[in-house]
mmCIF file of C-alpha atoms in Angstrom:
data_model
loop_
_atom_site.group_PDB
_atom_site.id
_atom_site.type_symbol
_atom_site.label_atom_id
_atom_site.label_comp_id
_atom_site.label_asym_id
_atom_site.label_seq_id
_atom_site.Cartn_x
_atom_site.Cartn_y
_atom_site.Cartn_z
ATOM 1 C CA UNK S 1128 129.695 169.885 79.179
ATOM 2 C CA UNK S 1129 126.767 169.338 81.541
ATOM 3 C CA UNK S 1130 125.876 166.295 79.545
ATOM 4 C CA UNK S 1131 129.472 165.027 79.783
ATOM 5 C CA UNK S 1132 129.348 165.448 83.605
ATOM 6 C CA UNK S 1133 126.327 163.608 84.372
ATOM 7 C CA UNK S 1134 127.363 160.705 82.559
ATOM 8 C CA UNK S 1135 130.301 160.473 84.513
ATOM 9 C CA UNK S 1136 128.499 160.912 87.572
ATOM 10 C CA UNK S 1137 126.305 158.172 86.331
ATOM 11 C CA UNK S 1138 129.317 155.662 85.600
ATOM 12 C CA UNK S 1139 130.992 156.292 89.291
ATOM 13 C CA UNK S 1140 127.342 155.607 90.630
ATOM 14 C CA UNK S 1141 126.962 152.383 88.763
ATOM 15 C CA UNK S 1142 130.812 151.400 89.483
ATOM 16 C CA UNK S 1143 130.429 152.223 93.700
ATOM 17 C CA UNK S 1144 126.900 150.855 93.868
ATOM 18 C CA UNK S 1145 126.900 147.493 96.444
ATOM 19 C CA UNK S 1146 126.312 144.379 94.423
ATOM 20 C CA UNK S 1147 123.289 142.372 95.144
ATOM 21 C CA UNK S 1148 124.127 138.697 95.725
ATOM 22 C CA UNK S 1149 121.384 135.720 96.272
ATOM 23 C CA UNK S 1150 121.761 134.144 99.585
ATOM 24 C CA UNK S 1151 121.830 130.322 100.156
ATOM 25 C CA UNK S 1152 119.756 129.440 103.539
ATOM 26 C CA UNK S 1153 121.109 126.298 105.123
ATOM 27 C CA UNK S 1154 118.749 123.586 106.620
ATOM 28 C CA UNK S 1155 119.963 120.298 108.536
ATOM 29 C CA UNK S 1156 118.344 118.355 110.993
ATOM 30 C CA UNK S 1157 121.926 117.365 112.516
ATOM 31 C CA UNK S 1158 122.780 120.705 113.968
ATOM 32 C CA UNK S 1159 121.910 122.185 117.475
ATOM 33 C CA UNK S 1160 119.677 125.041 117.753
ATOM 34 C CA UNK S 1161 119.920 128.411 118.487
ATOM 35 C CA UNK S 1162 120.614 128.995 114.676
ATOM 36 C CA UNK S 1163 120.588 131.354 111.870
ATOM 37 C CA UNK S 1164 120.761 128.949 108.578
ATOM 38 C CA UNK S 1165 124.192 131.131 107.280
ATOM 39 C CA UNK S 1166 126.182 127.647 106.906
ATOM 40 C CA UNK S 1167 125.918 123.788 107.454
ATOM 41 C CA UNK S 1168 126.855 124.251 111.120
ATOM 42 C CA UNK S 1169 124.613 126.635 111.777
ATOM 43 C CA UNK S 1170 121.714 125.625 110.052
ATOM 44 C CA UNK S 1171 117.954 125.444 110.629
ATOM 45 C CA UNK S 1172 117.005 122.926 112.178
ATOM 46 C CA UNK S 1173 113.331 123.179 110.420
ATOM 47 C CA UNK S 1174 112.283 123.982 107.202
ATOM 48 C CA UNK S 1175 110.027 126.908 108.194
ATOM 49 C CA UNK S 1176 112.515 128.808 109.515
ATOM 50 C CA UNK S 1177 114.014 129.487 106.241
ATOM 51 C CA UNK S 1178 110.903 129.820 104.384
ATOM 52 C CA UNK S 1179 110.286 132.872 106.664
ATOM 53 C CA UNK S 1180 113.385 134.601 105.594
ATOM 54 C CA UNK S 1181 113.886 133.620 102.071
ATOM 55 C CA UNK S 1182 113.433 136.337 99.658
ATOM 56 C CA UNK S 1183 113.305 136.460 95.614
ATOM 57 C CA UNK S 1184 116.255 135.049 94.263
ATOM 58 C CA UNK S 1185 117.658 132.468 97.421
ATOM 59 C CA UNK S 1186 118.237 129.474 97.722
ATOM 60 C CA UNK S 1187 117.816 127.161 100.448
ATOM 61 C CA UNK S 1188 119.580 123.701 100.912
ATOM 62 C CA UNK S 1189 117.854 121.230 103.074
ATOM 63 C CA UNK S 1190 119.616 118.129 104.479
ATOM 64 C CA UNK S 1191 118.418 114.167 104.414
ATOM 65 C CA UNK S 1192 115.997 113.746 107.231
ATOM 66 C CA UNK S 1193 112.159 114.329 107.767
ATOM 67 C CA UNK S 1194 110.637 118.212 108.033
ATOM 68 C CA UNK S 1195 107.137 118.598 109.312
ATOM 69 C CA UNK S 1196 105.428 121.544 108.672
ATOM 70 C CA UNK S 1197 103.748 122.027 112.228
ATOM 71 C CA UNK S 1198 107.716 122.726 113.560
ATOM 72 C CA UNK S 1199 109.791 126.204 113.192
ATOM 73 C CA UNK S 1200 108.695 129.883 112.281
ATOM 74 C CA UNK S 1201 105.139 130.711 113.368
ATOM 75 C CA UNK S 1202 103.666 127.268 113.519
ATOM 76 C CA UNK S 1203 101.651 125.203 116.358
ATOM 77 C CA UNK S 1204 102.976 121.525 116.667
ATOM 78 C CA UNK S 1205 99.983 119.148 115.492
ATOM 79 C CA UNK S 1206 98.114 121.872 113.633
ATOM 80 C CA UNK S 1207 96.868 120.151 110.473
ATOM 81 C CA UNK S 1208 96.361 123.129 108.876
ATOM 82 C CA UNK S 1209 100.208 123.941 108.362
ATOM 83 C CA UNK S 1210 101.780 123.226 105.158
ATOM 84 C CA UNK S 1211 104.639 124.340 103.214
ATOM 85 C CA UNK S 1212 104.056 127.295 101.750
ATOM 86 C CA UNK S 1213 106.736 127.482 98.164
ATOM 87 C CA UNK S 1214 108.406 131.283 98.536
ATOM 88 C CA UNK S 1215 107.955 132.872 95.482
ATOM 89 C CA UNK S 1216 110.735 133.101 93.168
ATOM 90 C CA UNK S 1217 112.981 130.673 95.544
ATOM 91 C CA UNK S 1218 114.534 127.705 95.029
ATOM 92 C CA UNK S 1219 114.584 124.796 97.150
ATOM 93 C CA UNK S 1220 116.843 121.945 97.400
ATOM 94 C CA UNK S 1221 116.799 119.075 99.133
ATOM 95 C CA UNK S 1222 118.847 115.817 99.003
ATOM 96 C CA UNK S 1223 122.129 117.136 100.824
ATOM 97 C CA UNK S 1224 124.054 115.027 103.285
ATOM 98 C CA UNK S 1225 125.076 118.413 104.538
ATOM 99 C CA UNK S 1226 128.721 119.335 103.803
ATOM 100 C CA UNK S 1227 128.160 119.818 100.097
ATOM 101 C CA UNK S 1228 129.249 122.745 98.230
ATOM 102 C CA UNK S 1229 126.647 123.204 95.383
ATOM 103 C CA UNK S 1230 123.347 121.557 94.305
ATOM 104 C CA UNK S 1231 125.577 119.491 91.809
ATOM 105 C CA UNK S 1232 127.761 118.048 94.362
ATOM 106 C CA UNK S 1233 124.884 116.209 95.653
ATOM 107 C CA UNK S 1234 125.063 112.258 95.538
ATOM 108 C CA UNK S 1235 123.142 109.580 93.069
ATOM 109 C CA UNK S 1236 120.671 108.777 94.433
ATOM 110 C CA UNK S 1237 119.980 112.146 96.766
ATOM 111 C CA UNK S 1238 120.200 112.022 100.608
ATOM 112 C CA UNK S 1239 116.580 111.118 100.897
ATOM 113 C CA UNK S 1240 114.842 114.362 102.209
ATOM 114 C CA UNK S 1241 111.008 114.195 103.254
ATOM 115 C CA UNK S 1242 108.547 116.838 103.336
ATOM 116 C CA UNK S 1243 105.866 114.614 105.608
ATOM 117 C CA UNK S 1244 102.638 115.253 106.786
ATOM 118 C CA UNK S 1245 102.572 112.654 109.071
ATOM 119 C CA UNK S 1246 102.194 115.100 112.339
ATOM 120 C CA UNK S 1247 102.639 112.603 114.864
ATOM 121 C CA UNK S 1248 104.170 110.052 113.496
ATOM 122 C CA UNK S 1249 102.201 107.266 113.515
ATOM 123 C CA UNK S 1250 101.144 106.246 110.115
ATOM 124 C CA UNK S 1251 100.425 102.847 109.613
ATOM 125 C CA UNK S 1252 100.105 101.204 105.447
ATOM 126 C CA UNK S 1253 97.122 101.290 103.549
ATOM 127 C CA UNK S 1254 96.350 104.826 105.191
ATOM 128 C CA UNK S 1255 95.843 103.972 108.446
ATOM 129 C CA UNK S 1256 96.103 106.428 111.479
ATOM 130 C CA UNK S 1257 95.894 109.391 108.744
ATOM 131 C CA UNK S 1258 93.577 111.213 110.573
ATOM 132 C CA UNK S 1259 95.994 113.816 112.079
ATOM 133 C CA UNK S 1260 97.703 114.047 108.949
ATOM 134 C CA UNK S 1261 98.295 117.444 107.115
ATOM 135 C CA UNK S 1262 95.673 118.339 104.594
ATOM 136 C CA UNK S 1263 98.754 119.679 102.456
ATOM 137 C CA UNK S 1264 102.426 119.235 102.727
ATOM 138 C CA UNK S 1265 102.907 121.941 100.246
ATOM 139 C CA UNK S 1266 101.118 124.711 99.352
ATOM 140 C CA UNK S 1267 101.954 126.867 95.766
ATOM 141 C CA UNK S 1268 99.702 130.237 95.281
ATOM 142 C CA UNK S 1269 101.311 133.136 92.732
ATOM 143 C CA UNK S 1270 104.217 131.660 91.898
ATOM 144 C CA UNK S 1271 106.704 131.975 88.879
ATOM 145 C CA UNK S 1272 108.771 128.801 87.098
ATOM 146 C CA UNK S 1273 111.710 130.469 89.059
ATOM 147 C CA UNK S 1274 110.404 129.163 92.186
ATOM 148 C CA UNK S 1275 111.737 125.554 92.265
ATOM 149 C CA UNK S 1276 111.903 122.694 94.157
ATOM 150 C CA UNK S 1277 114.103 119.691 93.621
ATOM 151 C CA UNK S 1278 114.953 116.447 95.468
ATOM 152 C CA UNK S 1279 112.258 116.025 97.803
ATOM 153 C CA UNK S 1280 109.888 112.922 98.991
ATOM 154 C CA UNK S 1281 106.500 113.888 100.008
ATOM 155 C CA UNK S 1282 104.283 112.471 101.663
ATOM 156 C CA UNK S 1283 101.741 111.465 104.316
ATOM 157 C CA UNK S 1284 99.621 114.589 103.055
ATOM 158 C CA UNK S 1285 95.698 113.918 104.019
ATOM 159 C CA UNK S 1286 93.221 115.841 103.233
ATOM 160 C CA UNK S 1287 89.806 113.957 103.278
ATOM 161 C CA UNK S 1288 87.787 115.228 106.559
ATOM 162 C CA UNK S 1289 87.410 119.065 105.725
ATOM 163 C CA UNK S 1290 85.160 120.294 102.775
ATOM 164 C CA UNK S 1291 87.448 123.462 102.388
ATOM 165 C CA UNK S 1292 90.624 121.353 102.494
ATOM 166 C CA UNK S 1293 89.678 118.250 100.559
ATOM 167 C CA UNK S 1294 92.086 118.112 97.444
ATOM 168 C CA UNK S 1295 95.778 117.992 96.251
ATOM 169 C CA UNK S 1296 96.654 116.536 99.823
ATOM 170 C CA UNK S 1297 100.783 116.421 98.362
ATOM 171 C CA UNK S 1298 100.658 119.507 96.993
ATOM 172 C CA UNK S 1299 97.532 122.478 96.512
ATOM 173 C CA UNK S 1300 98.578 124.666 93.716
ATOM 174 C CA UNK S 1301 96.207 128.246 93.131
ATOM 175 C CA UNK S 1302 97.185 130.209 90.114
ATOM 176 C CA UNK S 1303 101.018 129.112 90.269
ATOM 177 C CA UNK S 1304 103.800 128.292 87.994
ATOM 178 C CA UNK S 1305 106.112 126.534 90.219
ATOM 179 C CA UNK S 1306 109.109 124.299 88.282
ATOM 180 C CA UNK S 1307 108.753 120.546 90.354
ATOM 181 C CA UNK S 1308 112.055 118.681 89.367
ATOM 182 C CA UNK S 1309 112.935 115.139 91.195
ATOM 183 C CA UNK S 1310 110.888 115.035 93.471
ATOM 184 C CA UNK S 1311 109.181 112.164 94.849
ATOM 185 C CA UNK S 1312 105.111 111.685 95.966
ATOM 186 C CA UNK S 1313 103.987 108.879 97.513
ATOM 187 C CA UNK S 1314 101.279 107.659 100.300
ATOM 188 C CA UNK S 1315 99.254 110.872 99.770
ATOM 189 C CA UNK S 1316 95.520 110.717 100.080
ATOM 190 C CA UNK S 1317 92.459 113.166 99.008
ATOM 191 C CA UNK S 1318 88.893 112.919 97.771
ATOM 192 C CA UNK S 1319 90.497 114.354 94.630
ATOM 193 C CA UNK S 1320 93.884 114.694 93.384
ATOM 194 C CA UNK S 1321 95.306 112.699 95.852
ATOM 195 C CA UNK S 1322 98.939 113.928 95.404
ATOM 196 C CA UNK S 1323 98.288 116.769 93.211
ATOM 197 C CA UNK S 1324 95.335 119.403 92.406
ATOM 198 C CA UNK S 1325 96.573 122.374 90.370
ATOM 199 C CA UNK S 1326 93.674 124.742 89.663
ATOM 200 C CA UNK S 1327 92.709 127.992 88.947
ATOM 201 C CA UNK S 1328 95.347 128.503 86.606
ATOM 202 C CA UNK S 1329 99.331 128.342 86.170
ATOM 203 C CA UNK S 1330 101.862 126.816 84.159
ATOM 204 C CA UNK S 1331 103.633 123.808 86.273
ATOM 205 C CA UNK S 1332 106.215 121.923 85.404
ATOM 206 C CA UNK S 1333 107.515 118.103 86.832
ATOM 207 C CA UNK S 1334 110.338 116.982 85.539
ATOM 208 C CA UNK S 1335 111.991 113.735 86.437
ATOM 209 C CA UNK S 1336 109.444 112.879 89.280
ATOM 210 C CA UNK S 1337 107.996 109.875 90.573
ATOM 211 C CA UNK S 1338 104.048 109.609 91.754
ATOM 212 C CA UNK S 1339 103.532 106.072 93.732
ATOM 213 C CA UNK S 1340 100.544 104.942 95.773
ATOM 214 C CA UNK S 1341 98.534 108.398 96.217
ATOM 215 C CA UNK S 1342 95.299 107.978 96.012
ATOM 216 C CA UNK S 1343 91.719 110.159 95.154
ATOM 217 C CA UNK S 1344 89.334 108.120 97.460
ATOM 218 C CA UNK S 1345 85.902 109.745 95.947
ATOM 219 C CA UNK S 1346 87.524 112.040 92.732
ATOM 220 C CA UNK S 1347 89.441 111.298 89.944
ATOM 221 C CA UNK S 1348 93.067 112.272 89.833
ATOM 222 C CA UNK S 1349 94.792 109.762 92.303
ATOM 223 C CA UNK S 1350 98.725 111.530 91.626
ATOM 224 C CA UNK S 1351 97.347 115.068 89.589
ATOM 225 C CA UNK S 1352 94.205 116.493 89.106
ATOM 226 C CA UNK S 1353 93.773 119.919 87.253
ATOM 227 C CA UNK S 1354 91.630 122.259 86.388
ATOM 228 C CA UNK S 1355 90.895 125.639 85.462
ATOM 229 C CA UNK S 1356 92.876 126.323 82.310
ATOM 230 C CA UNK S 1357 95.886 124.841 83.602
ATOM 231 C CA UNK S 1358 99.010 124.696 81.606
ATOM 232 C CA UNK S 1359 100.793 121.526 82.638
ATOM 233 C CA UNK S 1360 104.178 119.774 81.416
ATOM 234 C CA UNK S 1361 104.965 116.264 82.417
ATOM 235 C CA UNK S 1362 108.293 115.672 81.192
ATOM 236 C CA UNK S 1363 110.341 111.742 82.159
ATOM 237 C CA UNK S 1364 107.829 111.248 84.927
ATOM 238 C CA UNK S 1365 106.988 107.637 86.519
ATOM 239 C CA UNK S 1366 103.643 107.087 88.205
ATOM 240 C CA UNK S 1367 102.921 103.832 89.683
ATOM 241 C CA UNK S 1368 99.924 102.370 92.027
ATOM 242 C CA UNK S 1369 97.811 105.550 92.010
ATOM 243 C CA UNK S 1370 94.639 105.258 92.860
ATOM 244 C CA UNK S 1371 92.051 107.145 91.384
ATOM 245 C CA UNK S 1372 89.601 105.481 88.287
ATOM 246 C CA UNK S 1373 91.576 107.649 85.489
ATOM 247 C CA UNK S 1374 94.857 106.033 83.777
ATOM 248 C CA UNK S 1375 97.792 106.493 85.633
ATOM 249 C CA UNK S 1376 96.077 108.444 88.401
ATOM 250 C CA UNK S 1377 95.906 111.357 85.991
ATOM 251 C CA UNK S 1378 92.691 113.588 86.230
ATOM 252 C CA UNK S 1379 92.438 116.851 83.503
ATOM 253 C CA UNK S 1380 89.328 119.355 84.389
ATOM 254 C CA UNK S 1381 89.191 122.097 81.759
ATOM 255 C CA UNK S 1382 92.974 121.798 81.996
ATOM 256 C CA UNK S 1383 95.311 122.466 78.982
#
């Protein structure tokens, strides 16, 4: 009988107990702050912002326009040392015009959306006025293949004048598993792995990205350089004008 009671007990528990729901975290460029990213209208105005809150399991839609990481939660404007950090186990979307419903309601092509380190904007071709660039636009350390991101550009990532911050100027990646899909690098610039260094290990995934005129200035690796028993899939990717002596701008160090 006491058996018979605690399982009922244990049924009304499970049938009362508050369902756990992921939260989407709105980001658009088009709306007025004060904001708290619950909607389009009263989204973010910077990436950062929802980065800070995001927690396992949420999603956050960003909006076409350009998102610097010196602007929003915790961050000092022209600080080259800011970057986008990937929250673990979160994905992020970009390519919205910003009334869409879903990730699959977005547009072919997507709204173009721009993770840029180009601080002040000033950038000039062939890597001119770089300088005050980000070393990294994105930064990936611990993460899991549930932590996505998908439908971004970046770019304008520099990272050439520091000897701690020297490599994968698009996109430093420390013993992480991140799932890259659509996304787009270009105009990135490193002494290695000018778009791309992945080390110390992981397994990463890009699917259905572009790499285009990144370049390793002194390393090899102009779009990805690895190392460090990484586990890398490169699935209906295009790279194009990399720079970096290996074919295709592609770099492996004791990768797998």
């Amino acid at each position: 009988m006491r058996h018979i009671t605690q399982l009922a007990m244990f049924i009304a528990f499970v049938a009362t107990a508050p369902t756990v729901c992921a939260d989407v975290i709105y980001v658009s460029q088009s709306v007025a702050a004060p904001s708290d990213g619950s909607s389009w209208t009263t989204a973010f105005k910077n990436l950062q912002d929802a980065i800070a809150i995001a927690v396992p399991g949420d999603q956050i839609w960003v909006a076409q326009g350009t998102y610097r990481p010196d602007l929003g939660a915790g961050q000092s404007i022209g600080d080259r040392a800011a970057w986008f950090l990937l929250p673990i186990d979160v994905s992020i979307f970009g390519g919205f015009m910003g009334t869409e419903s879903s990730p699959e309601d977005r547009g072919d092509p997507f709204e173009r959306t721009i993770l840029s380190g180009d601080l002040a904007s000033n950038d000039l071709p062939n890597f001119l006025n770089r300088d005050d660039n980000s070393y990294h636009v994105l930064r990936a350390a611990g993460a899991t293949p549930a932590t996505i991101l998908d439908g971004f550009c970046v770019m304008g990532g520099n990272a050439l004048d520091d000897p701690f911050l020297s490599q994968g100027a698009g996109m430093l990646s420390s013993d992480s598993s991140q799932t890259i899909r659509n996304c787009t690098f270009e105009q990135n610039q490193a002494n290695g792995g000018g778009a791309i260094l992945l080390q110390s290990g992981g397994v990463v995934t890009f699917s259905d990205c572009e790499f285009e005129d990144n370049e390793a200035k002194f390393s090899g690796g102009g779009a990805i350089k690895t190392s460090n028993s990484i586990n890398l899939s490169v699935v209906r990717c295009a790279f194009r004008n990399n720079q970096g002596g290996q074919p295709l701008g592609f770099e492996s160090k004791g990768g797998a």
